[in-house]
Amino acid sequence: MPDYGRARERMVDIQIARRGVRDPRVLEALRQVPREEFVDPGFEEFAYDDGPLPIGANQTISQPYMVALMIEVAELKPSDRVLEVGAGSGYAAAVMSRIAARVYAIERHAALVDAAKRRLEKLGYTNVELRVGDGTRGWPEAAPFDAILVAAGGPEVPPTLKEELAIGGRLIIPVGLQQFHQTLRKVTRLSETEYEEEDLGGVAFVPLIGEQGWAEDGRRSASNHVPGRSRGRTLPDMIADAAEPLPELDDCAFGDLFDRYAGRRVVLLGEASHGTSEFYRARAAITLRLVEEHGFTVVAAEADWPDAATVDRYVRLRPALTRPEPPFQRFPTWMWRNAEFVAFANRLRLLNEQFDPKRRAGFYGLDLYNMSGSIAAVLEYLDKVDPEAAGVARQRYGCLTPWQKEPSTYGRAVLTAGYRKCEQAVIEQCRALLQKQLEYAQLDSDSFLDAAQNARLVAAAERYYRIMYYGGAESWNLRDTHMFETLENVLEARGPRTKAVVWAHNSHIGDARYTEMGTVRAELNVGQLCRERFGDEAALIGFGTHTGTVAAADDWDGDMKVKRVRASHRDSYERLCHDCGVPRFLLDPSGDEALRNGLVEPRLERFIGVIYLPETELQSHYAQASLPRQFDAFVWFDETQAVTALGPQHAKPGTPDTYPFAL
Ligand code: SAM
């Protein structure tokens, strides 16, 4: 039986406290309520995962973080009387009942109310009253309330709920004219007639259906937004005015415009595909500038940790590793085996030559796909520093041996064939290594960081491949959380006030809360976690293009092809940038309110990954996003070219693998 107590503690620490929820009453209440009791049978294992889960009647139990955030901003006190609209499973009501004096909860589905009542009774939570009904009409007999929380999104704030607030009372509700895409609002009642409203950011809730919400058939009273126009000037005109033109890529002044980010702790540089030369070259120029002039010492990329370690040794002039597998052999090889990246590695090495070893900028991989490489690296390390521990590690990792070559089949095997899970073994191995930190790190702290990170990676990858089988948000969230935690570990290992540049796809670095990833699929990402952790000390910079060519495959594991990128869609952000007529620019809309307002309504944005399917581009590669919320700035190249891939399949047969040492 899983250790739910531990899972709950971990959930509170990692998903809630680390994302900035501080109210001790909220954290304590979440530590008390057994969430596994509130999910459908069979879903208990996922009760502490970072997302919503189905609870029947086509409804969901909200993501734990969202429950925590809403309760925190509602500022619940022990004497409060609270109304919840959309009780669902009863979980949020149960959490609130641990803080407030009395909770009234309404749910429109009778079956959910019955199940919620049974759960609360079983747990002995007697200060919650539940009833079936339309919550937009409030609960007049019990009003006024000190706090009202609405767990479903409506087109406006229901006037009845505002009236049922006590003076000083707080109403928290998702509001938006698009279903499943709202902003979270906090309405505070100041007096009989005055209210104050605050916008707390993008969220995605199921629709609030009722008299003062949406109609049952989903009809909405949307106001007609006119895209592309603001006060008589077109949005492309406004972009052209605000755009700061960039010099040619090989101009040594290219990075100068980015000096404004010199004081940030993390500068995240995106890309709109995984195979565009200009994106690599621009990121290289910006990064070298930040390293040379502004003391950045970490370059952390969406690359596999053990493979990136080879590059790190090269750029920091440390002795090369003797690993059996050359780096970046796994699909998509062109992401790091390309001429643009090799040129960057060589320039970084040259730059590092001028610095003493502590000041040299390292190259670190944030990703978790090369599990077999990480296993080999841990064993190689232990063979050197502690052969006895290496023997134990070999046994523990032996559990994963059948799947090392094809880890994606591991999840299915564990589920369907009843294979033993390797979870315990890999976690124990990770713990064992970390416990020896004092002893091992004394010998060589860089090598210890490498080994510890590989051990963490194996533990994360084991879970990743196991839950990947279910699909959905959970595996994505695990991967991005691992990437973020790796970044944190590297920052910590390199010392206080270390500054990092992160290279990853726009889908990882643009704040997920303002794209369909967050609002529709409950996915989070590195950019969001960085904002939550570093606040204004993080700069999220997206990249985009209108047309040109790109290196990509037709399907996973397929051959790389150079493909033509279709002209951007007429309803996309890319088309607005193209229409502005400036070929290369940096756009920071934060200082221009009219422009920001013009851009803020969600519209299409293009995401090309390692696969590009131009024939089905609209369905496969476009998603809704709110660009000025997703990014702090945007870098534009109107026309772009594919990267120059370097193999290994592109190498002449029989030539030794010298990557990344030579072009
Ligand atoms: N707080 C819940 C929990 O912890 O499980 C999650 C609630 S779920 C995201 C939203 C719920 O709102 C759904 O169960 C839905 O049926 C309910 N709902 C939608 N419109 C409603 C209305 N007008 N009155 C009451 N409940 C409503």
XYZ file of C-alpha atoms and ligand atoms in Angstrom:
690
model
C 0.000 0.000 0.000
C 1.483 3.385 -0.993
C 2.621 5.701 1.779
C -0.045 8.399 1.376
C 1.227 10.347 4.380
C 4.583 10.826 2.698
C 2.989 11.614 -0.642
C 0.877 14.274 1.084
C 3.885 15.875 2.771
C 5.718 15.888 -0.546
C 2.723 17.406 -2.304
C 2.538 20.219 0.252
C 6.279 20.893 0.117
C 6.854 20.664 -3.612
C 3.599 21.601 -5.292
C 2.263 24.083 -2.748
C 4.878 25.671 -0.483
C 7.561 25.826 -3.138
C 5.193 27.610 -5.467
C 4.740 30.360 -2.931
C 1.728 29.444 -0.764
C 2.866 30.542 2.682
C -0.212 30.656 4.970
C 0.615 28.093 7.686
C -3.080 27.362 8.265
C -3.518 26.383 4.622
C -0.386 24.211 4.590
C -1.416 22.504 7.825
C -4.965 21.849 6.590
C -3.605 20.271 3.395
C -1.337 18.095 5.510
C -4.372 16.843 7.437
C -6.929 15.990 4.756
C -6.428 12.585 3.088
C -6.904 13.492 -0.569
C -6.864 9.812 -1.579
C -10.322 9.521 0.053
C -11.745 12.099 -2.367
C -10.771 10.542 -5.717
C -12.562 7.770 -7.579
C -11.581 4.179 -6.732
C -8.519 3.197 -8.785
C -7.156 6.755 -8.848
C -5.744 6.761 -5.307
C -2.195 6.349 -6.597
C -2.554 9.660 -8.429
C -4.301 11.549 -5.627
C -1.163 13.557 -4.854
C -0.201 14.247 -8.442
C 0.000 17.794 -9.590
C -3.266 18.103 -11.506
C -7.023 17.691 -11.483
C -8.537 14.169 -11.586
C -11.929 12.870 -12.743
C -14.618 12.453 -10.055
C -17.619 11.366 -12.124
C -20.479 13.399 -13.679
C -17.821 14.678 -16.093
C -16.338 16.818 -13.315
C -12.925 17.035 -11.665
C -11.347 17.415 -8.261
C -9.222 20.565 -8.597
C -5.416 20.563 -8.723
C -4.095 20.710 -5.117
C -2.147 23.904 -5.803
C -5.280 25.633 -7.087
C -7.213 24.623 -3.960
C -4.381 25.961 -1.788
C -3.991 29.186 -3.751
C -7.711 29.997 -3.654
C -7.936 29.349 0.071
C -4.831 31.422 0.739
C -6.044 34.420 -1.212
C -9.424 34.118 0.540
C -7.505 34.779 3.790
C -9.540 32.289 5.848
C -9.568 32.724 9.612
C -10.756 30.300 12.310
C -13.906 32.338 13.012
C -14.950 32.551 9.324
C -18.121 31.254 7.755
C -17.441 30.176 4.209
C -19.515 29.365 1.135
C -18.135 27.075 -1.577
C -19.857 26.912 -4.958
C -18.955 23.737 -6.862
C -18.252 21.295 -4.040
C -17.448 18.420 -6.428
C -15.710 15.709 -4.429
C -15.908 17.767 -1.202
C -12.106 17.977 -0.960
C -11.744 21.776 -0.953
C -14.643 22.036 1.512
C -12.888 19.495 3.742
C -9.629 21.486 3.630
C -11.469 24.717 4.446
C -13.309 23.007 7.285
C -9.933 22.464 8.970
C -9.392 26.258 9.031
C -12.786 27.981 9.225
C -15.637 27.726 11.726
C -18.279 26.538 9.262
C -18.364 25.666 5.565
C -21.483 25.696 3.372
C -20.948 23.921 0.066
C -23.265 23.712 -2.960
C -22.933 21.311 -5.876
C -25.324 20.967 -8.804
C -24.835 17.193 -9.280
C -26.750 15.188 -6.677
C -24.544 12.087 -7.129
C -21.431 14.102 -6.271
C -23.117 15.592 -3.195
C -24.051 12.091 -1.959
C -20.502 10.839 -2.381
C -19.022 13.966 -0.768
C -21.375 13.661 2.212
C -20.294 10.056 2.784
C -16.617 11.023 2.699
C -16.979 13.892 5.137
C -19.020 11.751 7.482
C -16.410 8.982 7.370
C -13.702 11.492 8.261
C -15.800 13.014 11.044
C -15.727 16.531 9.571
C -18.947 17.834 11.103
C -18.687 21.558 10.378
C -19.492 21.205 6.652
C -23.025 21.471 5.305
C -23.588 20.249 1.753
C -26.566 20.681 -0.526
C -27.611 20.183 -4.133
C -28.435 23.345 -6.044
C -27.404 26.219 -8.298
C -24.641 27.981 -6.380
C -24.840 31.149 -8.508
C -28.003 31.888 -6.514
C -26.046 31.726 -3.268
C -27.262 30.360 0.080
C -29.455 33.217 1.406
C -30.407 31.565 4.718
C -26.761 31.263 5.769
C -25.484 34.600 4.321
C -23.505 36.798 4.861
C -20.204 34.958 4.372
C -16.682 36.011 5.275
C -15.415 34.207 2.212
C -16.965 32.684 -0.909
C -14.948 30.372 -3.170
C -16.261 29.403 -6.574
C -14.646 26.316 -8.112
C -16.101 26.764 -11.614
C -15.667 29.559 -14.159
C -18.463 31.931 -15.146
C -18.736 34.739 -17.712
C -19.076 37.339 -14.929
C -19.116 37.620 -11.137
C -22.656 36.545 -10.056
C -24.264 39.651 -8.439
C -26.015 37.471 -5.815
C -22.689 36.177 -4.532
C -21.358 39.730 -4.190
C -24.440 40.622 -2.172
C -23.946 37.628 0.118
C -20.458 38.803 1.138
C -20.084 40.311 4.609
C -18.395 43.748 4.686
C -14.699 42.898 4.453
C -15.613 39.523 2.895
C -13.612 38.021 0.012
C -15.042 36.308 -3.084
C -12.622 34.213 -5.193
C -13.913 33.235 -8.616
C -12.600 32.336 -12.086
C -14.152 34.678 -14.670
C -13.760 34.600 -18.439
C -15.669 34.840 -21.663
C -14.105 31.633 -22.952
C -15.152 28.412 -21.247
C -12.163 26.557 -19.714
C -10.067 29.734 -19.897
C -10.524 32.329 -17.176
C -8.664 34.738 -14.929
C -8.935 34.233 -11.209
C -10.576 37.277 -9.557
C -10.650 38.369 -5.967
C -13.566 40.649 -5.077
C -13.408 42.273 -1.636
C -16.480 43.979 -0.224
C -15.379 47.345 1.194
C -18.798 48.712 2.216
C -22.509 48.244 1.467
C -21.959 49.514 -2.053
C -18.219 49.389 -2.743
C -16.171 46.448 -3.969
C -12.520 46.125 -4.950
C -11.438 43.702 -7.701
C -8.047 42.104 -8.201
C -6.831 39.935 -11.103
C -4.791 36.935 -9.949
C -3.792 35.408 -13.314
C -4.913 32.808 -15.844
C -6.674 29.586 -14.786
C -8.832 26.848 -16.362
C -11.915 25.653 -14.540
C -14.960 23.701 -15.672
C -17.897 25.989 -16.492
C -20.113 27.469 -13.794
C -23.550 26.435 -14.993
C -26.541 28.226 -13.564
C -28.818 31.234 -13.535
C -25.931 33.690 -13.170
C -23.345 31.572 -14.990
C -23.339 29.768 -18.336
C -26.456 28.170 -19.828
C -26.547 24.374 -19.864
C -25.939 24.297 -23.651
C -22.760 26.357 -23.279
C -24.145 29.548 -24.797
C -22.249 32.639 -23.885
C -22.770 36.355 -24.072
C -19.307 37.112 -25.389
C -18.552 40.713 -26.281
C -17.078 41.028 -29.719
C -13.426 41.722 -29.420
C -11.977 43.168 -32.590
C -8.632 41.498 -33.056
C -5.797 43.551 -34.425
C -7.165 47.021 -33.717
C -6.660 49.488 -30.922
C -7.597 53.162 -30.961
C -7.473 53.334 -34.768
C -3.897 52.011 -35.101
C -3.372 48.428 -36.123
C -1.547 46.058 -33.797
C 1.225 45.487 -36.388
C 1.770 49.286 -36.443
C 2.006 49.317 -32.664
C 4.438 46.373 -32.712
C 6.565 48.147 -35.319
C 6.757 51.222 -33.061
C 7.694 49.219 -29.972
C 10.047 46.741 -31.707
C 13.756 47.313 -31.095
C 15.505 46.211 -34.299
C 18.304 43.673 -33.813
C 21.576 43.778 -35.776
C 22.713 40.901 -38.028
C 23.425 37.728 -36.091
C 27.173 37.812 -36.694
C 27.422 41.459 -35.621
C 29.230 41.444 -32.280
C 26.679 44.003 -30.983
C 23.828 41.476 -31.276
C 23.779 40.667 -27.550
C 23.939 44.308 -26.373
C 20.176 44.851 -26.279
C 19.957 42.069 -23.706
C 22.115 43.861 -21.146
C 18.852 44.909 -19.503
C 18.573 41.338 -18.156
C 22.039 41.399 -16.580
C 20.672 41.696 -13.045
C 18.286 38.718 -13.283
C 19.072 35.407 -11.609
C 17.666 33.375 -14.479
C 17.266 34.417 -18.091
C 15.225 31.854 -20.010
C 15.686 31.834 -23.773
C 13.081 29.947 -25.789
C 12.767 28.662 -29.334
C 9.717 28.102 -31.476
C 11.132 24.879 -33.011
C 13.910 22.433 -32.217
C 15.716 22.952 -35.502
C 16.123 26.637 -36.382
C 19.591 28.071 -36.934
C 18.708 31.653 -35.982
C 17.321 30.609 -32.594
C 20.549 28.789 -31.697
C 22.769 31.595 -32.940
C 20.776 34.294 -31.172
C 20.778 32.368 -27.908
C 24.516 31.829 -28.286
C 25.191 35.550 -28.813
C 22.986 36.589 -25.877
C 24.458 33.933 -23.592
C 28.084 34.757 -24.402
C 27.341 38.404 -23.675
C 25.748 37.563 -20.309
C 28.657 35.269 -19.418
C 31.403 37.626 -20.522
C 30.039 40.931 -19.259
C 27.596 40.083 -16.514
C 28.947 37.119 -14.565
C 26.512 34.367 -15.602
C 28.133 30.980 -14.917
C 25.418 28.444 -15.732
C 23.998 27.518 -19.130
C 21.240 24.970 -18.496
C 19.552 23.432 -21.514
C 16.777 21.091 -22.555
C 19.416 18.395 -23.097
C 19.999 15.092 -21.306
C 22.133 15.482 -18.205
C 24.755 12.767 -18.857
C 25.245 13.896 -22.465
C 25.531 17.559 -21.518
C 28.190 16.567 -18.966
C 30.553 15.768 -21.850
C 30.058 19.244 -23.274
C 30.444 20.746 -19.813
C 33.849 19.123 -19.362
C 34.893 20.446 -22.737
C 33.746 24.037 -22.227
C 35.152 24.245 -18.708
C 38.475 22.729 -19.783
C 38.090 19.768 -17.448
C 39.411 16.278 -18.313
C 37.154 14.406 -20.731
C 34.950 11.531 -19.553
C 35.526 7.960 -20.659
C 31.897 6.935 -21.050
C 31.207 4.070 -23.459
C 28.493 5.915 -25.417
C 29.296 9.182 -27.194
C 26.855 11.957 -26.218
C 23.604 12.845 -27.984
C 23.072 9.563 -29.821
C 19.389 9.523 -29.021
C 16.686 10.982 -31.296
C 16.618 13.922 -32.041
C 20.395 14.073 -32.471
C 20.315 17.327 -34.444
C 19.157 19.264 -31.393
C 22.695 19.303 -29.997
C 24.737 17.788 -32.807
C 24.525 20.805 -35.045
C 27.105 23.262 -36.326
C 25.518 26.212 -34.545
C 25.737 24.564 -31.143
C 29.276 23.299 -31.677
C 30.322 26.835 -32.633
C 28.761 28.074 -29.388
C 30.552 25.416 -27.307
C 33.852 26.403 -28.875
C 33.299 30.100 -28.214
C 32.269 29.402 -24.626
C 35.439 27.356 -24.128
C 37.560 30.185 -25.507
C 35.837 32.650 -23.205
C 36.251 30.350 -20.206
C 39.993 30.131 -20.873
C 40.267 33.721 -19.646
C 38.574 32.955 -16.320
C 39.711 31.042 -13.282
C 37.941 27.661 -12.879
C 35.284 28.899 -10.418
C 34.183 31.696 -12.722
C 33.906 29.443 -15.800
C 30.422 28.973 -17.225
C 29.270 25.354 -17.296
C 26.815 23.603 -19.590
C 24.192 21.474 -17.819
C 21.395 19.252 -19.138
C 17.978 19.598 -17.530
C 16.244 16.693 -19.246
C 15.630 13.138 -18.087
C 15.461 10.968 -21.196
C 18.867 9.284 -21.105
C 18.179 6.948 -18.192
C 20.705 4.323 -19.329
C 23.389 7.010 -19.685
C 22.671 8.176 -16.149
C 22.807 4.644 -14.742
C 26.169 4.109 -16.437
C 27.427 7.430 -15.067
C 26.432 6.647 -11.463
C 28.115 3.238 -11.681
C 31.240 4.709 -13.256
C 31.446 7.283 -10.475
C 30.937 4.770 -7.662
C 33.430 2.360 -9.236
C 35.993 5.126 -8.771
C 35.097 6.479 -5.343
C 33.424 3.551 -3.545
C 33.578 0.145 -5.310
C 31.546 -1.535 -2.582
C 28.683 0.946 -3.019
C 28.986 0.401 -6.784
C 28.132 -3.286 -6.259
C 24.958 -2.413 -4.365
C 24.011 0.174 -6.988
C 24.439 -2.439 -9.763
C 21.949 -4.685 -8.007
C 19.437 -1.896 -7.484
C 19.618 -0.664 -11.064
C 19.460 -4.283 -12.267
C 15.703 -4.027 -11.820
C 15.575 -1.633 -14.779
C 17.906 -3.617 -17.041
C 15.186 -5.121 -19.287
C 13.958 -1.634 -20.175
C 17.147 0.350 -20.451
C 17.134 0.270 -24.233
C 13.398 0.912 -24.607
C 12.267 2.583 -21.383
C 8.974 3.752 -22.892
C 7.644 0.160 -22.629
C 8.389 -0.003 -18.896
C 5.107 1.619 -17.760
C 2.982 -0.788 -19.750
C 4.952 -3.818 -18.509
C 4.600 -2.789 -14.875
C 0.863 -2.308 -15.287
C -0.182 -5.160 -17.518
C 2.289 -7.946 -16.821
C 2.540 -7.349 -13.098
C 6.284 -6.699 -13.249
C 7.820 -5.455 -10.081
C 8.086 -1.680 -9.904
C 11.662 -0.493 -9.620
C 10.578 2.647 -7.777
C 11.860 1.657 -4.364
C 15.228 0.479 -5.648
C 16.057 3.641 -7.592
C 14.883 5.945 -4.795
C 17.004 4.047 -2.285
C 20.006 4.336 -4.578
C 19.504 8.079 -4.929
C 19.146 8.482 -1.189
C 22.222 6.353 -0.497
C 24.349 8.512 -2.764
C 23.077 11.813 -1.378
C 23.715 10.608 2.163
C 27.374 10.267 1.284
C 27.597 13.863 0.054
C 29.986 14.989 2.773
C 32.343 12.133 2.156
C 32.227 12.031 -1.651
C 31.996 15.757 -2.412
C 35.235 16.391 -0.557
C 37.070 14.531 -3.286
C 35.642 16.520 -6.195
C 32.425 18.519 -5.831
C 31.792 18.802 -9.597
C 31.940 15.044 -10.041
C 29.690 14.542 -7.033
C 27.098 16.959 -8.452
C 27.222 15.026 -11.720
C 26.713 11.658 -10.016
C 24.006 12.935 -7.645
C 22.110 14.503 -10.508
C 22.344 11.267 -12.507
C 20.952 9.327 -9.537
C 18.091 11.836 -9.207
C 17.487 11.531 -12.925
C 17.150 7.727 -12.781
C 14.598 8.044 -9.965
C 12.615 10.712 -11.867
C 12.851 8.801 -15.160
C 11.588 5.572 -13.572
C 8.420 7.403 -12.510
C 8.237 9.325 -15.763
C 8.242 6.200 -17.922
C 5.774 4.503 -15.576
C 3.194 7.286 -15.724
C 3.882 8.185 -19.355
C 1.765 5.153 -20.159
C -1.321 7.042 -18.926
C -0.499 10.078 -21.053
C -1.881 13.395 -19.867
C -0.491 16.215 -17.832
C 1.201 14.188 -15.129
C 4.201 12.974 -17.119
C 4.751 16.432 -18.623
C 4.574 17.995 -15.171
C 6.984 15.470 -13.741
C 9.450 16.197 -16.540
C 9.258 19.982 -16.193
C 9.403 19.780 -12.401
C 12.509 17.614 -12.736
C 14.011 20.163 -15.140
C 13.285 22.988 -12.718
C 14.656 21.085 -9.724
C 17.797 20.268 -11.688
C 18.232 23.979 -12.372
C 17.814 24.711 -8.665
C 20.359 22.009 -7.764
C 22.892 23.418 -10.200
C 22.368 26.970 -8.936
C 22.858 25.782 -5.400
C 25.912 23.724 -6.238
C 27.565 26.657 -8.037
C 27.150 28.891 -4.995
C 25.072 31.828 -3.736
C 23.870 34.402 -6.288
C 24.834 32.195 -9.224
C 23.119 33.434 -12.391
C 21.854 31.102 -15.107
C 20.784 31.225 -18.739
C 18.271 28.517 -19.668
C 17.813 27.237 -23.219
C 14.569 25.373 -23.827
C 11.599 25.338 -26.158
C 8.994 28.105 -25.798
C 6.612 25.444 -24.449
C 8.940 24.956 -21.471
C 9.956 28.537 -20.810
C 6.791 30.569 -21.572
C 4.630 30.637 -18.414
C 2.213 27.702 -18.911
C -0.553 29.431 -16.952
C -1.151 31.709 -19.921
C -1.300 29.053 -22.626
C -3.600 26.116 -23.302
C -1.061 23.947 -21.518
C -2.012 25.427 -18.188
C -5.553 26.543 -18.822
C -6.859 23.435 -20.592
C -4.464 20.623 -19.696
C -3.305 21.529 -16.153
C 0.310 21.439 -17.318
C 2.975 23.532 -15.654
C 6.447 24.263 -16.953
C 9.914 25.532 -16.152
C 9.020 29.156 -16.969
C 6.063 29.129 -14.586
C 8.089 27.482 -11.811
C 10.904 30.012 -12.311
C 8.458 32.916 -12.038
C 6.936 31.404 -8.916
C 10.372 30.859 -7.379
C 12.323 33.898 -8.593
C 9.588 36.475 -9.264
C 10.988 39.505 -11.106
C 14.442 37.989 -11.014
C 13.403 35.661 -13.843
C 13.177 36.882 -17.454
C 11.152 34.691 -19.835
C 12.063 35.432 -23.449
C 10.173 33.726 -26.270
C 11.305 33.367 -29.880
C 9.249 33.281 -33.073
C 9.354 33.204 -36.863
C 7.023 33.654 -39.839
C 8.444 31.248 -42.419
C 11.592 29.578 -43.821
C 12.947 26.080 -43.229
C 13.326 23.895 -40.154
C 15.038 20.613 -39.213
C 12.388 18.173 -37.979
C 11.095 14.628 -38.436
C 7.735 13.214 -39.591
C 7.390 11.108 -36.470
C 9.207 10.142 -33.275
C 12.489 8.363 -34.084
C 12.051 9.281 -37.747
C 14.807 10.701 -39.948
C 15.562 14.377 -39.787
C 14.390 16.338 -42.828
C 14.725 19.965 -43.778
C 11.135 21.105 -44.096
C 9.551 24.277 -45.368
C 7.798 26.247 -42.613
C 4.404 27.449 -43.755
C 3.647 31.161 -43.635
C 2.154 31.964 -40.241
C -1.598 31.679 -39.707
C -3.611 34.841 -40.254
C -5.002 34.765 -36.678
C -1.653 34.206 -34.972
C 0.774 36.375 -33.013
C 3.336 35.416 -35.640
C 1.253 37.050 -38.362
C 1.037 40.280 -36.354
C 4.835 40.276 -36.018
C 5.272 39.530 -39.726
C 2.854 42.293 -40.700
C 4.819 44.840 -38.678
C 7.518 44.672 -41.352
C 10.638 44.647 -39.116
C 12.791 41.610 -40.015
C 14.512 41.038 -36.640
C 13.577 42.583 -33.335
C 13.265 42.408 -29.574
C 9.804 43.279 -28.274
C 9.202 44.090 -24.630
C 5.547 45.118 -24.384
C 5.597 45.694 -20.626
C 6.204 49.442 -20.871
C 3.505 50.057 -23.512
C 0.074 49.624 -21.977
C -1.908 50.047 -25.187
C 0.212 47.448 -26.973
C 0.022 45.054 -24.047
C -3.753 45.420 -23.914
C -3.952 44.822 -27.648
C -1.898 41.637 -27.389
C -3.216 40.211 -24.146
C -6.390 38.486 -25.407
C -5.369 34.902 -26.249
C -4.721 34.107 -29.890
C -2.910 31.423 -31.878
C 0.802 30.817 -31.387
C 2.918 28.263 -33.297
C 4.854 25.488 -31.542
C 7.105 23.310 -33.742
C 8.903 20.525 -31.874
C 11.148 17.733 -33.121
C 8.225 16.723 -35.327
C 6.709 19.109 -37.850
C 3.585 18.262 -39.832
C 2.901 21.172 -42.184
C -0.164 19.418 -43.685
C -2.034 19.482 -40.376
C -0.270 22.547 -39.031
C -3.277 24.277 -37.486
C -4.317 21.245 -35.405
C -0.801 19.934 -34.728
C 1.217 23.062 -34.051
C -0.954 25.991 -33.042
C -2.367 26.634 -29.581
C -4.015 29.568 -27.846
C -1.776 31.679 -25.642
C -1.615 35.159 -24.187
C 1.844 36.197 -25.362
C 2.480 39.253 -23.146
C 1.620 37.215 -20.067
C 3.461 34.110 -21.188
C 6.727 35.956 -21.890
C 8.477 39.074 -20.597
C 9.879 39.713 -24.063
C 9.798 38.215 -27.552
C 12.601 37.853 -30.105
C 11.528 37.802 -33.745
C 13.172 36.558 -36.941
C 10.831 36.946 -39.872
C 12.559 34.329 -42.003
C 14.643 31.489 -40.591
C 16.699 28.498 -41.795
C 17.157 24.921 -40.592
C 20.146 24.095 -38.376
C 23.146 22.371 -39.966
C 22.991 18.851 -38.510
C 26.230 17.018 -37.733
C 25.169 13.428 -37.275
C 26.248 10.913 -35.997
C 24.279 9.674 -38.990
C 25.612 12.710 -40.849
C 29.250 11.747 -40.195
C 31.317 9.891 -42.790
C 31.400 6.161 -41.914
C 34.538 5.153 -40.038
C 35.457 8.648 -38.850
C 35.967 8.859 -35.077
C 33.399 10.766 -33.028
C 35.046 14.017 -32.009
C 31.921 15.905 -30.946
C 31.892 18.610 -29.664
C 35.588 19.189 -30.234
C 35.685 20.011 -33.903
C 33.548 21.111 -36.743
N -13.867 21.932 -5.272
C -14.100 20.659 -5.902
C -13.281 19.567 -5.282
O -12.501 19.849 -4.423
O -13.467 18.422 -5.692
C -13.848 20.681 -7.365
C -14.935 21.224 -8.093
S -15.027 21.057 -9.795
C -13.594 21.822 -10.406
C -16.298 22.221 -10.090
C -17.665 21.781 -9.657
O -18.569 22.863 -9.829
C -18.236 20.636 -10.460
O -18.485 19.546 -9.645
C -19.538 21.213 -11.052
O -20.570 20.274 -11.129
C -19.845 22.318 -10.090
N -20.723 23.397 -10.566
C -20.720 24.032 -11.752
N -21.678 24.974 -11.766
C -22.286 24.961 -10.555
C -23.333 25.705 -9.954
N -23.952 26.688 -10.590
N -23.659 25.400 -8.692
C -23.051 24.410 -8.015
N -22.070 23.671 -8.532
C -21.688 23.949 -9.781
